[in-house]
Short mmCIF file of C-alpha atoms and ligand atoms in Angstrom, two decimals:
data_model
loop_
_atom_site.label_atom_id
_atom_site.label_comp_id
_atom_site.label_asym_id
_atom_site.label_seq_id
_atom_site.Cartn_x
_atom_site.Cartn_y
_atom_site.Cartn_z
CA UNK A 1 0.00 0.00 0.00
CA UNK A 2 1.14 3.43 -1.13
CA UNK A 3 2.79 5.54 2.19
CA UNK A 4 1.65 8.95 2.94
CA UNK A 5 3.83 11.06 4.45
CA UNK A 6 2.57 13.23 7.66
CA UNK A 7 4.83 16.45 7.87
CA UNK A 8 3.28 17.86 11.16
CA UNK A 9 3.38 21.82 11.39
CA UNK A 10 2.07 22.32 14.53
CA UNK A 11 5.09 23.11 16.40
CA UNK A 12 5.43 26.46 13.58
CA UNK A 13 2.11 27.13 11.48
CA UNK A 14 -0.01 25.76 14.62
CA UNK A 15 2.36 27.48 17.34
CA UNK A 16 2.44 30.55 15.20
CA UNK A 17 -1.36 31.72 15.82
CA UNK A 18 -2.54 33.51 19.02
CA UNK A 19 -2.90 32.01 21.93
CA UNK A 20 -0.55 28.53 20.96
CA UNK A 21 2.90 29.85 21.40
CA UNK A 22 5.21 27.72 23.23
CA UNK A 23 8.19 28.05 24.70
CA UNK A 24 11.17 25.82 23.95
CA UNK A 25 10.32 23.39 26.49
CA UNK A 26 7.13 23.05 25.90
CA UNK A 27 7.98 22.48 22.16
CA UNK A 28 10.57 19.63 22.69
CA UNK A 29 7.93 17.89 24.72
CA UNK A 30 5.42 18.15 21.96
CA UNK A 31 8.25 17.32 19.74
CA UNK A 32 9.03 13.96 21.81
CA UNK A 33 5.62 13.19 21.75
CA UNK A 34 5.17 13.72 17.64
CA UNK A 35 8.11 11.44 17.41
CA UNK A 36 6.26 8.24 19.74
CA UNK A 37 2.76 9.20 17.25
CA UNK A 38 5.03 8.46 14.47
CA UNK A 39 4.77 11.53 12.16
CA UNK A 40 7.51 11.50 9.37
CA UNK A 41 8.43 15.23 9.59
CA UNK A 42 8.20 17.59 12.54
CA UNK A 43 8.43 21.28 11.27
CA UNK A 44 9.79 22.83 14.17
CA UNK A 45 9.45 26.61 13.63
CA UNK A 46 10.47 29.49 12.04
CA UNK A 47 13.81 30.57 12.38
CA UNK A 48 14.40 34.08 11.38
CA UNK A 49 11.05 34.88 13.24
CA UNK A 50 13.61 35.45 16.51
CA UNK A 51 16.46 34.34 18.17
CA UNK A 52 13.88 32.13 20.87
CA UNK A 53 12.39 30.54 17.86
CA UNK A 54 15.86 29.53 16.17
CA UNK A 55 16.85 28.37 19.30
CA UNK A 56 13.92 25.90 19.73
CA UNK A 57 14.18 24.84 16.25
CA UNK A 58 17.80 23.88 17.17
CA UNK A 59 16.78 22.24 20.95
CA UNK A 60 14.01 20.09 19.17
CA UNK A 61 16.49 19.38 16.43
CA UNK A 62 18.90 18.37 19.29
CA UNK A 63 16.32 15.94 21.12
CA UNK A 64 14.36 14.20 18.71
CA UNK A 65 16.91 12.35 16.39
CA UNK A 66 14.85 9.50 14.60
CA UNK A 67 12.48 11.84 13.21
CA UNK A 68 13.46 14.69 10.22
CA UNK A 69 13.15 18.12 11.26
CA UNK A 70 12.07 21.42 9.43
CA UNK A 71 12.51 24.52 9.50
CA UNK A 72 10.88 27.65 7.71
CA UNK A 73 12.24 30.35 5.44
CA UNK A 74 10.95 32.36 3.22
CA UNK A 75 13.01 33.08 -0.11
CA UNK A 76 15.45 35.61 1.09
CA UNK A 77 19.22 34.82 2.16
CA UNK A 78 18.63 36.40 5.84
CA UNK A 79 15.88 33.33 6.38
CA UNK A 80 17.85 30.95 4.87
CA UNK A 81 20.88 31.17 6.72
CA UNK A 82 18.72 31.59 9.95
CA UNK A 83 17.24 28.26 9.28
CA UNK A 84 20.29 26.86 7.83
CA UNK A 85 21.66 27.60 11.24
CA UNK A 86 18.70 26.16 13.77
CA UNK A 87 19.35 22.77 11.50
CA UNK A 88 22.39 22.61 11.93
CA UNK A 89 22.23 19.87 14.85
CA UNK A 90 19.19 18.07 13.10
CA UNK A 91 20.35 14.58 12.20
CA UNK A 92 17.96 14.74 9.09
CA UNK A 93 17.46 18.63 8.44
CA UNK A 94 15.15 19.93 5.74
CA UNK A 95 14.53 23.56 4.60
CA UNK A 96 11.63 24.76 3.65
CA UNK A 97 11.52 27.55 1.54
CA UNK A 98 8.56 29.70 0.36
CA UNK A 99 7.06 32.19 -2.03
CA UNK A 100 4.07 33.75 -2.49
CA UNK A 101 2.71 33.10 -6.04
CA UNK A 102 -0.67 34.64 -6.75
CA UNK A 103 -0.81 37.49 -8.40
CA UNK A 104 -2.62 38.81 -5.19
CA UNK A 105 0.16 38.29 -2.95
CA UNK A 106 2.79 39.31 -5.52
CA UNK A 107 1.59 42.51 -6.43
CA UNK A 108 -0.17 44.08 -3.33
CA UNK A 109 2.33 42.23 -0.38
CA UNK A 110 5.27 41.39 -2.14
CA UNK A 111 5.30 44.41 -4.67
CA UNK A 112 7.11 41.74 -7.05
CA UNK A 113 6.59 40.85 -10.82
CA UNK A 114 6.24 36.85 -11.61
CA UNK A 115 9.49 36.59 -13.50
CA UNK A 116 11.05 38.26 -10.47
CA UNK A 117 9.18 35.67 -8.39
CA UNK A 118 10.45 32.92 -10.64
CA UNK A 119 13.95 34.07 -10.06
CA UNK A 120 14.17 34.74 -6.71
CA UNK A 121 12.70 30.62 -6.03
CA UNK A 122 15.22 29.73 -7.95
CA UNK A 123 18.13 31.85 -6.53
CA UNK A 124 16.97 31.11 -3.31
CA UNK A 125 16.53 27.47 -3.66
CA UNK A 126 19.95 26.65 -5.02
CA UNK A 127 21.36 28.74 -2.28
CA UNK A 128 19.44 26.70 0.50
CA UNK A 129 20.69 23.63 -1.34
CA UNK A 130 23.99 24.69 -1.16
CA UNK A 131 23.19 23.48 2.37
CA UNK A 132 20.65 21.24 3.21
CA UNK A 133 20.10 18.23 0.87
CA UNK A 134 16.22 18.12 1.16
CA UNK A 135 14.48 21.22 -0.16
CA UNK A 136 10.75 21.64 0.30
CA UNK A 137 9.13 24.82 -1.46
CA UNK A 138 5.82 25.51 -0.70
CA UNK A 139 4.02 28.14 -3.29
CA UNK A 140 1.76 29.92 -0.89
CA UNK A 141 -1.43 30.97 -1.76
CA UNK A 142 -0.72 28.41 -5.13
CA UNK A 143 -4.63 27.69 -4.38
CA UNK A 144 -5.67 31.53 -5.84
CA UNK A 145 -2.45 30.95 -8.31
CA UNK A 146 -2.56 31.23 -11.94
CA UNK A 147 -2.31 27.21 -12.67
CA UNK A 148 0.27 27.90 -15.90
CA UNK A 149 2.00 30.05 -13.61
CA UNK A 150 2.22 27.90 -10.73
CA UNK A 151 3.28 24.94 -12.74
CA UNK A 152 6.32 27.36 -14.08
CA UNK A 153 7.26 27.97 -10.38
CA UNK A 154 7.20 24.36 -9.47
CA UNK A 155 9.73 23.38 -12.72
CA UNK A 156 12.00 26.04 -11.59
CA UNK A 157 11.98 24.77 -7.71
CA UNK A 158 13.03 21.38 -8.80
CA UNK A 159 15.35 22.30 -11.44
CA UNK A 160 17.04 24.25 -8.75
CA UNK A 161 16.82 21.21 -5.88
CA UNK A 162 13.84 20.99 -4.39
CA UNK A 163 12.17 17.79 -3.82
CA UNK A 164 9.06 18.18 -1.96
CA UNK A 165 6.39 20.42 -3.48
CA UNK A 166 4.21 21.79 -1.17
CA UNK A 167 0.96 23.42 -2.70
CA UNK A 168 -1.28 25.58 0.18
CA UNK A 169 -4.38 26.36 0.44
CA UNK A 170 -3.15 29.20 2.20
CA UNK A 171 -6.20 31.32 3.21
CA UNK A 172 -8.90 27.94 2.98
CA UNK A 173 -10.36 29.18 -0.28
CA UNK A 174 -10.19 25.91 -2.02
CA UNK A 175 -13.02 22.86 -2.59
CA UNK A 176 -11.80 19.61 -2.86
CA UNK A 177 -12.50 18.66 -6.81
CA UNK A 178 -10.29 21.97 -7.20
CA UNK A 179 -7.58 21.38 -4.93
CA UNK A 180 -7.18 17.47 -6.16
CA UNK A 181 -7.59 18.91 -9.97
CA UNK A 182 -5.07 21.87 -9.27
CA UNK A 183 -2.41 18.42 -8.34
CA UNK A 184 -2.71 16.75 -11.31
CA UNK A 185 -2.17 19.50 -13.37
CA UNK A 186 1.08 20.04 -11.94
CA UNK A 187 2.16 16.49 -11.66
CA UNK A 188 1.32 16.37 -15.98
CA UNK A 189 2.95 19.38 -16.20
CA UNK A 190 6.32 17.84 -14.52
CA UNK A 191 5.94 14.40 -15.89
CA UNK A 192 5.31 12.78 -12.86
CA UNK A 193 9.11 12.47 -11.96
CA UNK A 194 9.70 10.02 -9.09
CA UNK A 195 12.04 11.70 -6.75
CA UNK A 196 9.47 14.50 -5.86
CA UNK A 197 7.35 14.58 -3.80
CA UNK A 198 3.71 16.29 -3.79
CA UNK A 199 2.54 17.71 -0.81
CA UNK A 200 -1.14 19.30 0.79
CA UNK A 201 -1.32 22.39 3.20
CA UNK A 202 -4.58 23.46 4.24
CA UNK A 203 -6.66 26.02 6.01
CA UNK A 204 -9.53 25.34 7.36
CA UNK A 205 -11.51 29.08 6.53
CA UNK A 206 -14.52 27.27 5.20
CA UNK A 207 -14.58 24.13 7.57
CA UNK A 208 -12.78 21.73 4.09
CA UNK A 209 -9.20 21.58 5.08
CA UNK A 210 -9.61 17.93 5.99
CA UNK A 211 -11.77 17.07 2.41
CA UNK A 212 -9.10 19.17 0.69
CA UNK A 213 -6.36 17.24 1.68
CA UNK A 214 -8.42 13.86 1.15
CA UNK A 215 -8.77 15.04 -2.29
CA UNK A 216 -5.08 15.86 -2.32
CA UNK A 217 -4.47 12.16 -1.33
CA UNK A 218 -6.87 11.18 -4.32
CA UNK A 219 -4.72 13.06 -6.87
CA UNK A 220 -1.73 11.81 -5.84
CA UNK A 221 -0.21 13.82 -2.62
CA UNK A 222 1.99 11.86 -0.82
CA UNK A 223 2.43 13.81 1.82
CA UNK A 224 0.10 16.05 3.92
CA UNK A 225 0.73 18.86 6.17
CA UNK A 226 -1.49 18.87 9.45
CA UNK A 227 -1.71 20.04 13.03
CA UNK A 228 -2.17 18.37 16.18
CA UNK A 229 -6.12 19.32 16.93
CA UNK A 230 -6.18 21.66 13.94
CA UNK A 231 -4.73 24.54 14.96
CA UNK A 232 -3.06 27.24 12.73
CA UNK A 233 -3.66 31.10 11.64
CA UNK A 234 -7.35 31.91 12.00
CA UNK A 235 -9.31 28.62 11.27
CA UNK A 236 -7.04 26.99 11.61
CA UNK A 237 -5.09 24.03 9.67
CA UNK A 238 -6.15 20.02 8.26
CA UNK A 239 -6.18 18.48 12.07
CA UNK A 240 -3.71 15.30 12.22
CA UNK A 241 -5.94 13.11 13.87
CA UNK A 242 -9.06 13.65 11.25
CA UNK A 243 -6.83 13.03 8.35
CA UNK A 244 -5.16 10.20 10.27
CA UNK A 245 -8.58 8.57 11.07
CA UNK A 246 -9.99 9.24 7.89
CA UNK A 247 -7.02 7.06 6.17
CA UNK A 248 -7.35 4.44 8.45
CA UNK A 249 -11.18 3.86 8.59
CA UNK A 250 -11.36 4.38 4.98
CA UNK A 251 -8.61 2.71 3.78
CA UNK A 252 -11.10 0.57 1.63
CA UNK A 253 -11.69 4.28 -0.59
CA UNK A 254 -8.07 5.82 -0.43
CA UNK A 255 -5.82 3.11 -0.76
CA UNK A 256 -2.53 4.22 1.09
CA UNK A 257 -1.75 4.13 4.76
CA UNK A 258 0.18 6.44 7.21
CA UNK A 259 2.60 5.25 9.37
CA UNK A 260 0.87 6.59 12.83
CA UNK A 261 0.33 5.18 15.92
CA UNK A 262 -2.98 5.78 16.12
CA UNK A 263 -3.00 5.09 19.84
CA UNK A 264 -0.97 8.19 20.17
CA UNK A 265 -3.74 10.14 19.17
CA UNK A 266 -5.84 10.84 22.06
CA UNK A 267 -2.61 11.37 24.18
CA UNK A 268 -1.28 13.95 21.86
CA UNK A 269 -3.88 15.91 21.31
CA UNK A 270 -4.11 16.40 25.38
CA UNK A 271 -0.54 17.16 25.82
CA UNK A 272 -1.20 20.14 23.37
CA UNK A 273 -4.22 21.10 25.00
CA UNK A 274 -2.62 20.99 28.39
CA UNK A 275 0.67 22.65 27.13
CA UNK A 276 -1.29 25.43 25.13
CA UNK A 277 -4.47 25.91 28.00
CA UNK A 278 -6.18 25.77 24.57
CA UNK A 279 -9.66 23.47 25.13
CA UNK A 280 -10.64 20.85 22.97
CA UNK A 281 -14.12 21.08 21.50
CA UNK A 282 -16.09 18.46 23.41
CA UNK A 283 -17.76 17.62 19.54
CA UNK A 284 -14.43 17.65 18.28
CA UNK A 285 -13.97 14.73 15.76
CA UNK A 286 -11.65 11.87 16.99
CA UNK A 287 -10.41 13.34 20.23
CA UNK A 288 -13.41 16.14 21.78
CA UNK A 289 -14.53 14.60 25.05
CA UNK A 290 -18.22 13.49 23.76
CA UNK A 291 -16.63 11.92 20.56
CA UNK A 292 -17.05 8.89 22.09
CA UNK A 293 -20.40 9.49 23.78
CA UNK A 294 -23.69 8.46 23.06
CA UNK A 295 -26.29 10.70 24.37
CA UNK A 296 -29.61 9.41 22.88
CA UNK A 297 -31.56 5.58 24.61
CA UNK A 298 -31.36 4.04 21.17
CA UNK A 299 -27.67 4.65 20.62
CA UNK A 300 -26.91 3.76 24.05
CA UNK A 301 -29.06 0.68 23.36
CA UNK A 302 -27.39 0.13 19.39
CA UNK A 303 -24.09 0.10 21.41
CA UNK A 304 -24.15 -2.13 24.07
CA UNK A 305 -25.58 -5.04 21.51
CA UNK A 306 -22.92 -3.93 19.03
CA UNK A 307 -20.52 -1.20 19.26
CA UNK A 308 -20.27 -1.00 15.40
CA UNK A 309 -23.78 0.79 15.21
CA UNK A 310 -23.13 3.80 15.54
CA UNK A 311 -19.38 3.66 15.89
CA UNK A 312 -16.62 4.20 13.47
CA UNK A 313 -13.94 4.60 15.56
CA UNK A 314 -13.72 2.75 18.69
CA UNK A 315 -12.12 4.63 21.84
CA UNK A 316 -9.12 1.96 21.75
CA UNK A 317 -7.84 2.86 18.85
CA UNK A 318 -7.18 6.24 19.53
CA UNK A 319 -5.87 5.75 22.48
CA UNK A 320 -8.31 6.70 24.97
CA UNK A 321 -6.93 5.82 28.49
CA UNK A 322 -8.26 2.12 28.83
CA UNK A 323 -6.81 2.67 32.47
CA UNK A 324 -10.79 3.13 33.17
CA UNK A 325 -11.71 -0.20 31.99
CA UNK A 326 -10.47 -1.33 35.65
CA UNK A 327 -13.27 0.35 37.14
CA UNK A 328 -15.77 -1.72 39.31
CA UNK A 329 -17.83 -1.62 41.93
CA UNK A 330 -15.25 -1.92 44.37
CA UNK A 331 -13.38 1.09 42.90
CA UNK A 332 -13.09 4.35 45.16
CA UNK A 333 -14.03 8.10 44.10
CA UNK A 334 -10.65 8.59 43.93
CA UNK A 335 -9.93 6.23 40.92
CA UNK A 336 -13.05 7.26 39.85
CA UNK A 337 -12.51 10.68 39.92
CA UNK A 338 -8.83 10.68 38.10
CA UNK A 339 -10.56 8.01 35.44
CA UNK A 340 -12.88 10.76 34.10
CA UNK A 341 -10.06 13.59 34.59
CA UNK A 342 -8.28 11.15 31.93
CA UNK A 343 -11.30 11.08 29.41
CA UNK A 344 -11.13 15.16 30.04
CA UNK A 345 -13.94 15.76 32.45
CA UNK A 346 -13.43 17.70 35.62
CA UNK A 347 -16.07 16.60 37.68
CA UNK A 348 -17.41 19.00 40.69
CA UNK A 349 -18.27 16.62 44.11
CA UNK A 350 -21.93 16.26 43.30
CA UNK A 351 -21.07 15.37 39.70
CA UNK A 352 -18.47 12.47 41.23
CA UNK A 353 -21.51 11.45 43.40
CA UNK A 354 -23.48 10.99 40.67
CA UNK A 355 -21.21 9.61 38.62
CA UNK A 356 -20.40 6.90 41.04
CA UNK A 357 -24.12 6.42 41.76
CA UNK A 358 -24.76 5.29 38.06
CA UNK A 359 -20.92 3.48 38.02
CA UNK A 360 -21.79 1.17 41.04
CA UNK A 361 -25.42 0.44 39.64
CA UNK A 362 -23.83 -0.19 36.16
CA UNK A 363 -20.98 -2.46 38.00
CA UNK A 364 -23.59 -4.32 39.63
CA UNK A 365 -25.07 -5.44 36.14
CA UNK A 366 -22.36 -5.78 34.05
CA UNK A 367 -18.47 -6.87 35.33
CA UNK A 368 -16.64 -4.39 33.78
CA UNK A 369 -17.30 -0.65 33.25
CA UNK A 370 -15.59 0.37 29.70
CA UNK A 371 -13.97 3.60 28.64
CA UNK A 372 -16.99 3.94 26.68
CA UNK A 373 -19.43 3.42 29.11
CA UNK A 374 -17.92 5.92 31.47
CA UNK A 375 -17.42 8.81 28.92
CA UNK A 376 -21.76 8.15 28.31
CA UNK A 377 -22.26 8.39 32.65
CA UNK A 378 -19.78 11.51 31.99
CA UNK A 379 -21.28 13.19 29.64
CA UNK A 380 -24.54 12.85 31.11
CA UNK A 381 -23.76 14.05 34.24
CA UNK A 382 -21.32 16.44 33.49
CA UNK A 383 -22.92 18.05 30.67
CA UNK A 384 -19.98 18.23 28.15
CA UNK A 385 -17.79 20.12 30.80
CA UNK A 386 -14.79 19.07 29.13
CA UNK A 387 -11.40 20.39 30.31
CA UNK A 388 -8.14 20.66 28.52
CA UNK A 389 -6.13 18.65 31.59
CA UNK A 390 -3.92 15.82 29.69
CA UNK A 391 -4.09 12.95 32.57
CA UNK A 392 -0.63 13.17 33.98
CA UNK A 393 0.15 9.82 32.80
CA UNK A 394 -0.05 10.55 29.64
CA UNK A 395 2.33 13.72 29.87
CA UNK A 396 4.51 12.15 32.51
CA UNK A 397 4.89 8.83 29.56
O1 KIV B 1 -0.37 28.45 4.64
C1 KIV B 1 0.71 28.59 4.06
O2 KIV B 1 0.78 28.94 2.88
C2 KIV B 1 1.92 28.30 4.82
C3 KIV B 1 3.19 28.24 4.05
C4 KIV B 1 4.26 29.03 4.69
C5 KIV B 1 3.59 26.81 3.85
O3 KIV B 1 1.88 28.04 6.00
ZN1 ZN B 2 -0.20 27.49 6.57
#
C-alpha cells in the first residue's frame, strides 16, 4: 500500500497563531511526543522569526533524532541562513523555503513581478541547497495561483533542488474537486518524476481543510501537512488526527496508509491542549470529550448489543486511556474521579456522586465498566464540561 507522508506543522504554522505559542520546552515535549505518534516530519518553527524561535528549532532538532526536522524560510538569504543555522544539529534537516505566487500576494504584499518571483525561487533554492540536501518549497497561496503560472514555479523549484512540493491552500479558499484537480495539473505538467514529492497544506476558513487534503491524497499527494487538533492562523489548519482517522477507517476508498500510531492520538492531542491551556471542542472529531459518547436511549441501546452501530472509531484505537476499563464496583471516588479527569472531564463533588451512583449500579449489572461506558455516565452528568487537563500519565509517559 502506497505511504503517505505526515509532515506535522504544529510546532510552527499551529504554534504561530494567538494564543498557541510555546516556549522551547514546551515544544521539545510536543516534539518527543510527535516522534512516539510516528509523524515522518516535525516542522519545528520558524527561524528568522527570533532568536527564541531559532533556538527551539535547534533544541528540538537536538532531542528528537529519529524523526526529520524542518525549518521555515521564506526566499530571502537572511531566512535561509537563519534556518540553515537552527538545523544545523538536526540529524535529518530539511529547509523549507517559500514564495508567495498569486498574483494577489505578488503585487499588493510582495510588490514583485512573476518573473522576479520565478527568479528569486530559484536563486533562493539553489542557495538553501547549497546546504541542506532536502528542499521543500511551498508556493503559498498556489490555491488563488494562476495554474500555468504555478506549474512554471514548481519546474523552476526542482530544477534548482527541491524535492518536496508543497501546494497551500493558504487562506482555505479551495473545494476539494479543485484542490485534487489543481495536483494533477502540476504532476502532468512535470511528468510525474519520481524523486518529488507532492505535498497538501490546508486552512480550514470554510470548515474543508480535511476534504481538501483527502482530495489531495486522491490526486496523488503523498504527503500532507497537518496540526495536532487543527490549529493554525485563523481557522485553523487540516487536524492530524481527522486526516489520520480518515485514512485508516477508509482505507477501503483511499488506498494508502500512514505510518501513525494511532493510539498516540488521544494522548497527543491532550498534551497540546494541556501545554497550550487551549480546550478541545467536546464535539471535536476523533479526540473532543463526547466523541465517544452516546447521548440518545437508542444509541446507548445500538451500542451495548454492538458497538459497530453507531461507531466508526472505537475509543481503543485512539488511544483513549483504557486505564478506566479497571473500574468496578469496588473502585473508590478517587480512581473514579482521576478516570474521568483522563477522558477530560473535571467533575465538581456532586457530579463524582453521581457519577459513582450510576458506576456502582452499572458495575452491579455488568463486570466491567468500559472507557466507553464511562465517557456516556460523563457526559450525562457532566454536561460536556470538558477540560483541557492531559491525565498526567499521559504527559509524565
Ligand atoms: O499556509 C501557508 O501557505 C503556509 C506556508 C508558509 C507553507 O503556511
Ligand atoms: Zn499554513
Amino acid at each position: 500500500m502506497s505511504h503517505v507522508r505526515i509532515f506535522d506543522t504544529t510546532l510552527r504554522d499551529g504554534e504561530q497563531s494567538p494564543g498557541f505559542s510555546m516556549n522551547t520546552e514546551e515544544k521539545i515535549r510536543m516534539a518527543r511526543q510527535l516522534a512516539a505518534l510516528g509523524v515522518d516530519v516535525i516542522e519545528a518553527g520558524f527561524p528568522i522569526a527570533s532568536r527564541g524561535d531559532l533556538e527551539a528549532v535547534q533544541a528540538v532538532a537536538k532531542e528528537v533524532r529519529d524523526v526529520p526536522i524542518a525549518a521555515l524560510a521564506r526566499a530571502r538569504k537572511d531566512d535561509i541562513l537563519a534556518a540553515v543555522e537552527a538545523l544545523k544539529p538536526a540529524k535529518s534537516p530539511r529547509m523549507h523555503v517559500f514564495l508567495a505566487t498569486s498574483d494577489l500576494h505578488l503585487q499588493a504584499k510582495l510588490h514583485l513581478t512573476r518573473e522576479q518571483a520565478l527568479e528569486a525561487i530559484g536563486s533562493m533554492i539553489k542557495l538553501a541547497r547549497n546546504y541542506v540536501e532536502e528542499i521543500e518549497f511551498s508556493a503559498e497561496d498556489a490555491g488563488r495561483t494562476e495554474i500555468e503560472y504555478l506549474c512554471k514555479a514548481c519546474q523552476i523549484a526542482v530544477e534548482n533542488g527541491a524535492t518536496v512540493l508543497n501546494l497551500p491552500d493558504t487562506v482555505g479558499y479551495a473545494v476539494p474537486e479543485e484542490y485534487g484537480a489543481m495536483f494533477l495539473k502540476v504532476r502532468e505538467h512535470l511528468g510525474d518524476p519520481e524523486h518529488i514529492t507532492l505535498s497538501a497544506h490546508c486552512h480550514d476558513d470554510l470548515g474543508l481543510a480535511v476534504a481538501n487534503s483527502l482530495a489531495a491524497v486522491r490526486a496523488g499527494v503523498r504527503q500532507i501537512e497537518c496540526t495536532v487538533n487543527g490549529i493554525g492562523e485563523r481557522a485553523g489548519n487540516a487536524a492530524l488526527e481527522e486526516i489520520a482517522v480518515a485514512l485508516a477507517v477508509r482505507k477501503d476508498s483511499f488506498g494508502v496508509a500512514t505510518k501513525l500510531n494511532l493510539k498516540e492520538l488521544y494522548k497527543s492531542s491532550r498534551l497540546l491542549s494541556e501545554i497550550t491551556g487551549a480546550v478541545i471542542a467536546p464535539n471535536k472529531a476523533v479526540v473532543g470529550a463526547n466523541a465517544f459518547a452516546h447521548e440518545a436511549g437508542i444509541h446507548q441501546d445500538g451500542i451495548i448489543k454492538n458497538p459497530l452501530t453507531y461507531e466508526i472509531i472505537s475509543p481503543e484505537t485512539v488511544g483513549v486511556p483504557s486505564r478506566s476499563l479497571i473500574l468496578g464496583k469496588h473502585s473508590g471516588r478517587n480512581a473514579l474521579r482521576q478516570s474521568l479527569k483522563e477522558l477530560g472531564y473535571d467533575a465538581s463533588d456532586a457530579e463524582l456522586a453521581e457519577c459513582y451512583r450510576r458506576v456502582t449500579s452499572l458495575a452491579d449489572e455488568s463486570k466491567n465498566i468500559r472507557a466507553r461506558d464511562l465517557m456516556t455516565i460523563a457526559h450525562e452528568v457532566i454536561r460536556r464540561k470538558a477540560i483541557a487537563v492531559a491525565n498526567e500519565t499521559s504527559s509524565a509517559a
